[in-house]
XYZ file of C-alpha atoms in Angstrom:
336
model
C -7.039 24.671 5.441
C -8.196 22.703 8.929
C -6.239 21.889 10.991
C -6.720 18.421 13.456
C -5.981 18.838 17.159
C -5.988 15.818 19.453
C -6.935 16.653 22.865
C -5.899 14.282 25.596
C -6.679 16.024 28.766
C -8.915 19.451 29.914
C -5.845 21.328 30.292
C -5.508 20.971 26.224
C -9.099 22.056 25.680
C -8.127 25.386 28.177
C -5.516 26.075 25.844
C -7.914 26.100 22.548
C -10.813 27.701 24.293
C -10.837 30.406 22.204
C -11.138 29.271 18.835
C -14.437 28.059 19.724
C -17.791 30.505 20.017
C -18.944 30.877 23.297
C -22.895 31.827 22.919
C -23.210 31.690 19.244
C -20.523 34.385 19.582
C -17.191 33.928 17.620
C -13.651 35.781 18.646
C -13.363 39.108 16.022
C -9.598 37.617 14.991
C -11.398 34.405 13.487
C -14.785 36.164 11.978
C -14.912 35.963 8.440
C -16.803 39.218 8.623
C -16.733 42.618 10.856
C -18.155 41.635 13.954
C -20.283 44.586 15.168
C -21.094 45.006 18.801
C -24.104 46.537 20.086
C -26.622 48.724 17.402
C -25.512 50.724 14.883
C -25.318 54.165 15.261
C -24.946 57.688 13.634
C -21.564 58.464 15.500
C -20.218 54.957 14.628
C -21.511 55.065 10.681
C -19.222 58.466 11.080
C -16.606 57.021 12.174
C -16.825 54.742 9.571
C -17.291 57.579 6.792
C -14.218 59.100 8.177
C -12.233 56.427 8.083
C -13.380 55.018 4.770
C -12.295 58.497 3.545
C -9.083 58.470 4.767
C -8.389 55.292 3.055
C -9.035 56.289 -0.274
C -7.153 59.543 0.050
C -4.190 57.229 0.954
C -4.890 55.165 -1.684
C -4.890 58.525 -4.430
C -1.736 59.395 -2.866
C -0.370 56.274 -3.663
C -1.254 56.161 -7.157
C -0.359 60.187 -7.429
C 3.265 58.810 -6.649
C 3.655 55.905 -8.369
C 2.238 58.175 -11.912
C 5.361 60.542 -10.944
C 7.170 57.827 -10.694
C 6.489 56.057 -13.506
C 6.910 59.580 -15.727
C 10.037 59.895 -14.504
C 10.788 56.189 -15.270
C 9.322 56.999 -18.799
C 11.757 59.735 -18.993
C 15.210 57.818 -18.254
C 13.501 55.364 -20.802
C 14.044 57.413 -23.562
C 17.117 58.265 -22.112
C 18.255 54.451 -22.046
C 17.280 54.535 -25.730
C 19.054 57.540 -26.719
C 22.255 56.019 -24.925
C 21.441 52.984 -27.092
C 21.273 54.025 -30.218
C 24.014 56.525 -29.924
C 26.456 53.472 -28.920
C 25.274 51.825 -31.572
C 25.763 54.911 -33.919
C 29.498 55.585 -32.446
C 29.796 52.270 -32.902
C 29.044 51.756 -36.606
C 31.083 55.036 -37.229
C 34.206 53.259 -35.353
C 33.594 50.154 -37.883
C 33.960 52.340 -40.843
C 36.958 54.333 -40.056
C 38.520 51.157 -39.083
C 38.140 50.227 -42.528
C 38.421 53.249 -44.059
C 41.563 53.394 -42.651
C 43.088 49.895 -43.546
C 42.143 50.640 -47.176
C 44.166 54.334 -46.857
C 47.036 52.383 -45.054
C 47.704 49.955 -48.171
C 47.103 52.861 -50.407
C 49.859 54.766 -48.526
C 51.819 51.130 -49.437
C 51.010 51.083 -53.325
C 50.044 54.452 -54.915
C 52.234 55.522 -57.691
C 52.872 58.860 -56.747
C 54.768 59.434 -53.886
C 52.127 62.505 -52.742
C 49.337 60.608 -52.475
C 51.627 57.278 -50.386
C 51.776 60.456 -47.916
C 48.523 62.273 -48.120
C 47.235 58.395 -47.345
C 49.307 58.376 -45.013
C 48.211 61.407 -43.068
C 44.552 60.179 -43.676
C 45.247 56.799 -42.295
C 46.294 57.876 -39.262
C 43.776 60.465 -38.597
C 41.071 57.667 -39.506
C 42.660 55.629 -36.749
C 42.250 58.236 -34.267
C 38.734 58.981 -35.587
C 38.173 54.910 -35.132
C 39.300 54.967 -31.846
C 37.299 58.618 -30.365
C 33.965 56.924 -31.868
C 34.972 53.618 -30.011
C 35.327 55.708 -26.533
C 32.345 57.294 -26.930
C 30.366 53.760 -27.544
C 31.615 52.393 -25.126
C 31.079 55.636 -22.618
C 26.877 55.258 -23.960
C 26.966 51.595 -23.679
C 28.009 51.723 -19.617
C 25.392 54.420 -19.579
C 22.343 52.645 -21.190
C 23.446 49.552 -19.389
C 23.058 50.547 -15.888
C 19.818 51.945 -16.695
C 18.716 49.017 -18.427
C 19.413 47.221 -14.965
C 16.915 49.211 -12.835
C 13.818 47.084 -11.741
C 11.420 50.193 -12.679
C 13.170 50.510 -16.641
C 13.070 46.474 -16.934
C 9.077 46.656 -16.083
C 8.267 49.273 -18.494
C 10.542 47.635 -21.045
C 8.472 44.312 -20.010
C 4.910 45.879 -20.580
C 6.200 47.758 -23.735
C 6.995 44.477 -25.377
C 3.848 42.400 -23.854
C 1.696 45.491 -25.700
C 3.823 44.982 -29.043
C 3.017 40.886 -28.572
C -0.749 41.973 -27.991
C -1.040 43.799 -30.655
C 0.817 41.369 -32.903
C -1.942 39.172 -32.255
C -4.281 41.512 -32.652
C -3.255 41.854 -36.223
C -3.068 38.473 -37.066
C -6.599 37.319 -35.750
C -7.922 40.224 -37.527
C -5.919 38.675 -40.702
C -7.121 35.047 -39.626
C -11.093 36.701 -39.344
C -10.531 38.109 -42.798
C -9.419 34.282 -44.226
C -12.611 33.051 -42.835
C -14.409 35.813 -44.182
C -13.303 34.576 -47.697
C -13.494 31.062 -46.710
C -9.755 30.635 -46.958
C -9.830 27.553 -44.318
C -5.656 26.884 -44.718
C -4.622 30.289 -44.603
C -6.699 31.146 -41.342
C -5.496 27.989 -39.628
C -2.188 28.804 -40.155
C -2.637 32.054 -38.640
C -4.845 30.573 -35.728
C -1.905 27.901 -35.031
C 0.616 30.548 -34.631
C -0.962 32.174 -32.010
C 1.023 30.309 -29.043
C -0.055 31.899 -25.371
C -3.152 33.606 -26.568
C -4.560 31.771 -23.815
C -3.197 33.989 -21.314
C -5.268 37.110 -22.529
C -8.583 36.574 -21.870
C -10.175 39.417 -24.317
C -7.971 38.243 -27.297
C -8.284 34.403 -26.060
C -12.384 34.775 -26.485
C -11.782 36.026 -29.761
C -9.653 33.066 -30.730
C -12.023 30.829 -29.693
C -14.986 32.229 -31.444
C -12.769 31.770 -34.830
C -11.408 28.410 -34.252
C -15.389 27.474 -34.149
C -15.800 29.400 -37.376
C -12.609 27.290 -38.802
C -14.143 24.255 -38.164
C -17.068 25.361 -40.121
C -15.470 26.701 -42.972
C -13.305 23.287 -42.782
C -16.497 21.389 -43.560
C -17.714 23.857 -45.903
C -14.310 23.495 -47.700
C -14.248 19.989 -47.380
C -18.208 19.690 -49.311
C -17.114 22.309 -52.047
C -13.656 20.264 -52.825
C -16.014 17.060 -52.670
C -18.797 18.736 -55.544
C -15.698 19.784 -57.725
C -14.355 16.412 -57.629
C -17.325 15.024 -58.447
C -17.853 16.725 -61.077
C -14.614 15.414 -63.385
C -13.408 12.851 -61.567
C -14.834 10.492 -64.603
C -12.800 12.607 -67.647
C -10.137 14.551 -65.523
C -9.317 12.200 -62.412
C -5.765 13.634 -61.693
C -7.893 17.152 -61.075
C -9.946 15.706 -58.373
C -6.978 14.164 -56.756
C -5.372 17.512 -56.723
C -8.428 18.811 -54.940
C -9.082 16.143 -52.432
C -5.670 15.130 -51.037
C -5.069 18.198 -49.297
C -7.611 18.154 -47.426
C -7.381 17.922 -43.683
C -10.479 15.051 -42.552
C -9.658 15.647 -38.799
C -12.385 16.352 -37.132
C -14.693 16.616 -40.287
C -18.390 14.141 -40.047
C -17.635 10.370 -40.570
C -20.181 10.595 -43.331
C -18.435 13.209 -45.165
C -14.906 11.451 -44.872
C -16.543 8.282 -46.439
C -17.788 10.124 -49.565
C -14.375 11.969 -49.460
C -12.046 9.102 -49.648
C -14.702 7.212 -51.563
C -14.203 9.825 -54.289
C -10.375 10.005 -54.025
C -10.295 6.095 -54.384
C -12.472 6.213 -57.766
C -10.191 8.875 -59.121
C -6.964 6.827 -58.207
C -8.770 3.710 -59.903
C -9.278 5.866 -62.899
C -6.110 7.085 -63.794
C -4.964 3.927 -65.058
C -2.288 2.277 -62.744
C -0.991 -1.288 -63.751
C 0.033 -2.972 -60.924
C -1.111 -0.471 -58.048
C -2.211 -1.685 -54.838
C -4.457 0.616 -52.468
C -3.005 0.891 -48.411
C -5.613 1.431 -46.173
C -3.992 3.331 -43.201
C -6.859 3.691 -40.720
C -10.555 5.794 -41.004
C -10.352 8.344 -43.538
C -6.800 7.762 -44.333
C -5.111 5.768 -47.471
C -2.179 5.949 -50.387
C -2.171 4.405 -53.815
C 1.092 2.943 -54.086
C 3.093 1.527 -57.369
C 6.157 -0.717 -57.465
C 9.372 0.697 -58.255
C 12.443 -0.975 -59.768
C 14.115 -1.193 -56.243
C 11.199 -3.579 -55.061
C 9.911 -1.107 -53.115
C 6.537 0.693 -53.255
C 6.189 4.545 -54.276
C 3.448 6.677 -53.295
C 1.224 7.936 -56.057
C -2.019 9.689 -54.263
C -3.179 9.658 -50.539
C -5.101 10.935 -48.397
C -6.536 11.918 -44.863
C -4.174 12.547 -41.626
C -1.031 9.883 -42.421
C -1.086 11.511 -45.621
C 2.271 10.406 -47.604
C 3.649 12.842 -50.193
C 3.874 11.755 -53.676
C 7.473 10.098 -54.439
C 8.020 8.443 -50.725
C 8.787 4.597 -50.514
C 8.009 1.870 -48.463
C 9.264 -1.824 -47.818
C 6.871 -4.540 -48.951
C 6.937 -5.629 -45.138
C 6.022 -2.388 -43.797
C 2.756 -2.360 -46.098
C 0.568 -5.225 -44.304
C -2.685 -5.567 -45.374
C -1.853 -3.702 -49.049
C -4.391 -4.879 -51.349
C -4.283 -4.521 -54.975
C -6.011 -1.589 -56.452
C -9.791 -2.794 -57.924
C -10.514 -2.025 -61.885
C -13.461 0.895 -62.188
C -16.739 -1.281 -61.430
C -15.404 -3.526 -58.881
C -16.781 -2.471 -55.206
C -14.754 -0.062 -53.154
C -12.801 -1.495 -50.148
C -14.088 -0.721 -47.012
């Protein structure tokens, strides 16, 4: 970052002499590179060599250590885990003889014959004691595998182990995502690709990601074409099939062109299945319902389409439907 200096006298510019280069010369502290006086020579590329060597011996020492230390971390690992588990083992054995025991306590209280009252008795009791030797022993592991678990060196391996598992778990599921697309099953791989939060931290798998959210939007307009051929083909005798095919489609992002023809097509099919009294909502580009009146005086949805898409069922306040239009008879022109 530079810094501004105000000089008001000579004695000031004494006192900052040295941060400027004096015959194209400038101090070794501020070079950006190795300043190297005089000319090379054999002794001083030596030196160099010698030096350079010593370095990266230091350096192999260094990671040398820190692979013994992290085996021996590795080690009281599975030692924190084998605490773990065997508090949580003790543990579940302390649950059951707790209730083992309550049940051989009431049996002591109610059986019929007076030898069994005292052989569930005797039982009882030594459940109890069982109970209470599997509870010391939990709790014994659990101090155990807790102040490991504290250690900086078990918390970063226990940090990397899960940020591998969370790696591969994406992994999986853009290889899952890649086969959807494969298959041209556009919903299924972008649900996939939309659960992948903080891929973007991984550059490898973040490339990857990108590369199939391009292929999504492709398939999306490939899905979007095929939907639009299907409904064109029995929208005239089977309208309520097109509108099956065409509402869930998402028109985000997909060529104005295609979105006209799209809700062009949905809009035929609504005026085709033979609503009395419908009017047609236009909600924005590419977007639209089909509502009906209900006997509250409201309006209920019956098809729509495109991002604001309402389900089927929902109802709205006259007031809240503005510019609501009744729905043309087959042959009249197609709002806008």
């Amino acid at each position: 970052m530079r810094q501004e200096m105000v000089l008001t006298d000579l004695s000031d510019l004494a006192q900052v002499m040295d941060r400027f280069p004096v015959d194209d010369r400038v101090p070794e502290s501020m070079a950006l590179v190795p300043v190297i006086n005089g000319p090379s020579d054999p002794d001083a590329i030596e030196t160099l060599a010698a030096t350079a060597h010593d370095v990266l011996d230091a350096f192999r020492a260094l990671l040398e250590a820190d692979r013994l230390r992290r085996d021996g971390a590795q080690e009281d690992l599975a030692l924190f885990r084998q605490y773990r588990d065997g508090a949580a083992r003790a543990a579940s054995v302390a649950t059951r003889m707790r209730d083992a025991a309550q049940q051989a306590s009431h049996l002591a209280g109610a059986a019929l014959d007076g030898t069994a009252r005292a052989e569930a008795d005797v039982i009882a009791a030594r459940m109890g004691r069982l109970a209470t030797e599997a509870e010391a022993h939990a709790a014994v592991l659990q101090r155990k595998a807790a102040a490991l678990a504290e250690r900086d060196d078990i918390k970063q391996l226990l940090a990397e182990e899960r940020d591998q598992e969370w790696k591969m778990e994406m992994q999986e599921t853009l290889a899952l995502a890649e086969g959807h697309l494969n298959a041209r099953r556009y919903e299924e791989a972008r649900r996939l690709l939309d659960s992948l939060v903080g891929i973007s931290s991984v550059p490898d798998l973040n490339r990857t990601f990108r590369t199939l959210q391009n292929r999504l939007e492709l398939v999306k307009v490939e899905a979007a074409q095929s939907a639009l051929r299907e409904a064109r083909r029995c929208h005239r005798h089977q309208p309520v099939a097109a509108l099956d095919l065409l509402e869930p489609l998402d028109l985000q992002g997909l060529p104005d062109e295609l979105v006209r023809h799209l809700c062009g097509l949905w809009l035929e099919a609504c005026r085709r299945i033979g609503l009395l009294g419908a009017v047609y909502y236009r909600a924005g580009f590419g977007s639209g319902a089909v509502l009906m009146p209900a006997l509250d005086g409201t309006w209920e949805v019956v098809s729509s389409i495109g991002p604001r898409r309402w389900e089927r069922g929902r109802r709205f306040a006259p007031q809240a439907l503005r510019g609501a239009r009744a729905l043309a008879p087959i042959g009249s022109p197609v709002p806008a």
